[in-house]
Amino acid sequence: MIETLKIFGTRAITALRLFSPGQITAIVIGILALLVGAMVLLRVTASPLTPLYSNLSSEDAVAISEELEVQGTAYELNAGGTQILVAPEDVSASRLTMSAAGLPADAGSGYSLLDEQGMTTSQFMQNVTFQRALEGELSSTIEGIDGVRSANVLLAIPAETVFTQATDKPTASVLISMGGGQVIDGEQVQAITNLVASAVPGLAPEKVSVSDSSGVLLSGGGVSGAASVSQGARIEKGLIESAQAMLDKVLGPGVSTVTVNADLEFDQRSTTTQEYAYPEELPPLTGQTNTETYTATDNSAIEGPVVGDPPAVIGEGTTTDSENDYEKTSTTQTNPINSTITERIGAPGDIRRLTVAVLVDAAVPAASFGEVEAIVANAVGLNAERGDAIQVSQVVFDTSAADAAEEAAAEILAAEASAATFDLIRQIGIVVLVLAVLIWAYFHFVASAER
């Protein structure tokens, strides 16, 4: 084997001595061009990197980078060092490796703070550390919600004391930051509120204030007005979408627009109704009949009332035809009465009144206005008894903005197609250039060898 290598090396040196310095330079340039072209092709055709971890702390980013270097996995840092990118085929294996190494650790937050306490830690420091740990765990949990990039939870938990009976209730503040241009919705805010309230003993959901990074109060004290506006906007949006979908199917898209204004009732209402009913099919509960007679004789006497006779019709009585005789019968009975008490509590947010405005393009025949009004009224649930109103008007629509948007979209598509074509031509040019250099070097080498 060694002898073979020596022979090959001797022949290579002898062959190189046959070339002039210019030929050797051309061969070296050709080889370098080949290597550069290969690197460019690999770079162009390489698959895009995939995020391994995002929103990392600086400590976790350093630890994960060192571990990837030890494993020999290629990576890139992005988003100011808070995101690590690797090849798609390395994501699963790298995450398993990082998990085995306990990364990302996110040191300095959560219940890991409790591991740093010693035997001499005071009760005050234990309480403060536990509160910080709870805040960190809640922040990590909230960050697990889709769209939430970061979260910061602050708890105000009053100290327990045996000297006073009345104590302040705990409160909480949550600051969230959404990522990727996403917007948090009401259900997510409610979920965050309940999550924090359930994790802290004695914390009521209404004592949790949630704000976003722009300073908008999403829930908590003083948010009732904003919540009312948000609820009204959601109702109006749903009604508009329902009516617009019907009009687009009937008239066609782009020739009509609908606006709905919902006046909501946010006052708490309670109505109590009591109804009485006499069930005629049931017998009386109790009955009493009194009979009184009088006979005009010398030893006249008035018979006392007779109790226990069968019930008779109320008010029935008889009087004899004799001028001197008298008889009176009276009946008293207690009938069963059914009583029904109904209490209705109206939840805040009911629709008090709806007003609807519909604009249709001038191209729509005026004869179809009746159908348009009926369709929209049924789509939004218009109630005339409630005072709802609808107005349909015909105007000339301005389509200049839509036309400009279509032209801009067409220009963007053309630019993208041109860029794709240019990129393809560039790649083909690189390949052709590399091949040309190789062919030139080959023929130059052959010609030199023949000479």
PDB file of C-alpha atoms in Angstrom, residues 182-290:
ATOM      1  CA  GLN A 182     -51.789  37.599  16.981  1.00  0.00           C
ATOM      2  CA  VAL A 183     -54.545  39.172  19.079  1.00  0.00           C
ATOM      3  CA  ILE A 184     -55.847  37.663  22.286  1.00  0.00           C
ATOM      4  CA  ASP A 185     -59.576  36.960  22.423  1.00  0.00           C
ATOM      5  CA  GLY A 186     -62.085  37.056  25.255  1.00  0.00           C
ATOM      6  CA  GLU A 187     -62.029  33.306  25.883  1.00  0.00           C
ATOM      7  CA  GLN A 188     -58.255  33.340  26.355  1.00  0.00           C
ATOM      8  CA  VAL A 189     -58.514  36.282  28.762  1.00  0.00           C
ATOM      9  CA  GLN A 190     -61.164  34.422  30.750  1.00  0.00           C
ATOM     10  CA  ALA A 191     -58.972  31.310  30.784  1.00  0.00           C
ATOM     11  CA  ILE A 192     -55.993  33.294  32.110  1.00  0.00           C
ATOM     12  CA  THR A 193     -58.166  34.916  34.774  1.00  0.00           C
ATOM     13  CA  ASN A 194     -59.577  31.606  35.999  1.00  0.00           C
ATOM     14  CA  LEU A 195     -56.164  29.935  35.846  1.00  0.00           C
ATOM     15  CA  VAL A 196     -54.544  32.538  38.104  1.00  0.00           C
ATOM     16  CA  ALA A 197     -57.524  32.703  40.463  1.00  0.00           C
ATOM     17  CA  SER A 198     -57.582  28.925  40.876  1.00  0.00           C
ATOM     18  CA  ALA A 199     -53.863  28.763  41.701  1.00  0.00           C
ATOM     19  CA  VAL A 200     -53.973  31.253  44.593  1.00  0.00           C
ATOM     20  CA  PRO A 201     -56.116  30.462  47.667  1.00  0.00           C
ATOM     21  CA  GLY A 202     -58.747  33.103  48.340  1.00  0.00           C
ATOM     22  CA  LEU A 203     -58.193  34.925  45.049  1.00  0.00           C
ATOM     23  CA  ALA A 204     -61.448  35.843  43.308  1.00  0.00           C
ATOM     24  CA  PRO A 205     -61.495  36.027  39.487  1.00  0.00           C
ATOM     25  CA  GLU A 206     -62.683  39.643  39.583  1.00  0.00           C
ATOM     26  CA  LYS A 207     -59.521  40.517  41.531  1.00  0.00           C
ATOM     27  CA  VAL A 208     -57.287  39.461  38.624  1.00  0.00           C
ATOM     28  CA  SER A 209     -56.271  42.247  36.237  1.00  0.00           C
ATOM     29  CA  VAL A 210     -55.031  41.225  32.786  1.00  0.00           C
ATOM     30  CA  SER A 211     -53.321  43.744  30.492  1.00  0.00           C
ATOM     31  CA  ASP A 212     -51.496  43.432  27.207  1.00  0.00           C
ATOM     32  CA  SER A 213     -48.149  44.911  26.226  1.00  0.00           C
ATOM     33  CA  SER A 214     -49.824  47.976  24.691  1.00  0.00           C
ATOM     34  CA  GLY A 215     -51.395  48.937  28.023  1.00  0.00           C
ATOM     35  CA  VAL A 216     -54.966  47.874  27.238  1.00  0.00           C
ATOM     36  CA  LEU A 217     -56.837  46.525  30.257  1.00  0.00           C
ATOM     37  CA  LEU A 218     -58.430  43.236  29.217  1.00  0.00           C
ATOM     38  CA  SER A 219     -60.052  42.167  32.493  1.00  0.00           C
ATOM     39  CA  GLY A 220     -60.228  43.242  36.100  1.00  0.00           C
ATOM     40  CA  GLY A 221     -61.327  46.377  37.881  1.00  0.00           C
ATOM     41  CA  GLY A 222     -62.729  49.108  35.674  1.00  0.00           C
ATOM     42  CA  VAL A 223     -63.005  46.900  32.626  1.00  0.00           C
ATOM     43  CA  SER A 224     -66.792  46.640  32.596  1.00  0.00           C
ATOM     44  CA  GLY A 225     -67.154  49.462  30.102  1.00  0.00           C
ATOM     45  CA  ALA A 226     -64.579  47.961  27.770  1.00  0.00           C
ATOM     46  CA  ALA A 227     -66.160  44.541  28.145  1.00  0.00           C
ATOM     47  CA  SER A 228     -69.549  45.981  27.250  1.00  0.00           C
ATOM     48  CA  VAL A 229     -68.145  47.546  24.104  1.00  0.00           C
ATOM     49  CA  SER A 230     -66.353  44.312  23.231  1.00  0.00           C
ATOM     50  CA  GLN A 231     -69.502  42.230  23.681  1.00  0.00           C
ATOM     51  CA  GLY A 232     -71.528  44.632  21.554  1.00  0.00           C
ATOM     52  CA  ALA A 233     -68.856  44.550  18.848  1.00  0.00           C
ATOM     53  CA  ARG A 234     -68.906  40.740  18.805  1.00  0.00           C
ATOM     54  CA  ILE A 235     -72.689  40.653  18.442  1.00  0.00           C
ATOM     55  CA  GLU A 236     -72.640  43.256  15.681  1.00  0.00           C
ATOM     56  CA  LYS A 237     -69.861  41.410  13.850  1.00  0.00           C
ATOM     57  CA  GLY A 238     -71.791  38.142  13.920  1.00  0.00           C
ATOM     58  CA  LEU A 239     -74.989  39.762  12.648  1.00  0.00           C
ATOM     59  CA  ILE A 240     -73.146  41.634   9.893  1.00  0.00           C
ATOM     60  CA  GLU A 241     -71.408  38.467   8.703  1.00  0.00           C
ATOM     61  CA  SER A 242     -74.701  36.578   8.637  1.00  0.00           C
ATOM     62  CA  ALA A 243     -76.541  39.278   6.674  1.00  0.00           C
ATOM     63  CA  GLN A 244     -73.628  39.940   4.305  1.00  0.00           C
ATOM     64  CA  ALA A 245     -73.290  36.249   3.483  1.00  0.00           C
ATOM     65  CA  MET A 246     -76.958  36.115   2.487  1.00  0.00           C
ATOM     66  CA  LEU A 247     -76.713  39.251   0.337  1.00  0.00           C
ATOM     67  CA  ASP A 248     -73.562  38.025  -1.423  1.00  0.00           C
ATOM     68  CA  LYS A 249     -75.369  34.839  -2.419  1.00  0.00           C
ATOM     69  CA  VAL A 250     -78.431  36.703  -3.697  1.00  0.00           C
ATOM     70  CA  LEU A 251     -76.971  39.875  -5.248  1.00  0.00           C
ATOM     71  CA  GLY A 252     -73.385  38.809  -5.793  1.00  0.00           C
ATOM     72  CA  PRO A 253     -70.211  39.884  -3.993  1.00  0.00           C
ATOM     73  CA  GLY A 254     -69.126  43.507  -3.913  1.00  0.00           C
ATOM     74  CA  VAL A 255     -72.499  45.126  -4.629  1.00  0.00           C
ATOM     75  CA  SER A 256     -73.835  45.487  -1.070  1.00  0.00           C
ATOM     76  CA  THR A 257     -72.708  46.304   2.439  1.00  0.00           C
ATOM     77  CA  VAL A 258     -74.444  45.957   5.809  1.00  0.00           C
ATOM     78  CA  THR A 259     -73.978  47.822   9.081  1.00  0.00           C
ATOM     79  CA  VAL A 260     -75.650  46.764  12.332  1.00  0.00           C
ATOM     80  CA  ASN A 261     -75.842  48.783  15.536  1.00  0.00           C
ATOM     81  CA  ALA A 262     -76.803  46.724  18.601  1.00  0.00           C
ATOM     82  CA  ASP A 263     -78.060  48.549  21.689  1.00  0.00           C
ATOM     83  CA  LEU A 264     -77.494  46.140  24.573  1.00  0.00           C
ATOM     84  CA  GLU A 265     -79.045  46.036  28.026  1.00  0.00           C
ATOM     85  CA  PHE A 266     -76.391  45.587  30.718  1.00  0.00           C
ATOM     86  CA  ASP A 267     -78.585  46.269  33.769  1.00  0.00           C
ATOM     87  CA  GLN A 268     -79.475  43.365  36.061  1.00  0.00           C
ATOM     88  CA  ARG A 269     -83.240  42.784  35.879  1.00  0.00           C
ATOM     89  CA  SER A 270     -85.427  40.664  38.123  1.00  0.00           C
ATOM     90  CA  THR A 271     -89.156  40.003  37.552  1.00  0.00           C
ATOM     91  CA  THR A 272     -91.385  38.068  39.969  1.00  0.00           C
ATOM     92  CA  THR A 273     -94.819  36.830  38.815  1.00  0.00           C
ATOM     93  CA  GLN A 274     -97.423  35.096  41.003  1.00  0.00           C
ATOM     94  CA  GLU A 275    -100.378  33.338  39.333  1.00  0.00           C
ATOM     95  CA  TYR A 276    -103.482  31.779  40.926  1.00  0.00           C
ATOM     96  CA  ALA A 277    -105.611  29.021  39.403  1.00  0.00           C
ATOM     97  CA  TYR A 278    -108.806  27.257  40.621  1.00  0.00           C
ATOM     98  CA  PRO A 279    -108.867  23.574  39.648  1.00  0.00           C
ATOM     99  CA  GLU A 280    -112.580  22.888  39.173  1.00  0.00           C
ATOM    100  CA  GLU A 281    -112.059  19.138  38.950  1.00  0.00           C
ATOM    101  CA  LEU A 282    -110.924  18.907  42.592  1.00  0.00           C
ATOM    102  CA  PRO A 283    -113.409  18.722  45.532  1.00  0.00           C
ATOM    103  CA  PRO A 284    -113.471  21.434  48.228  1.00  0.00           C
ATOM    104  CA  LEU A 285    -110.965  21.098  51.017  1.00  0.00           C
ATOM    105  CA  THR A 286    -113.543  21.805  53.794  1.00  0.00           C
ATOM    106  CA  GLY A 287    -117.311  22.479  53.900  1.00  0.00           C
ATOM    107  CA  GLN A 288    -119.881  23.642  56.496  1.00  0.00           C
ATOM    108  CA  THR A 289    -123.685  24.014  56.219  1.00  0.00           C
ATOM    109  CA  ASN A 290    -125.827  25.956  58.742  1.00  0.00           C
TER     110      ASN A 290
END
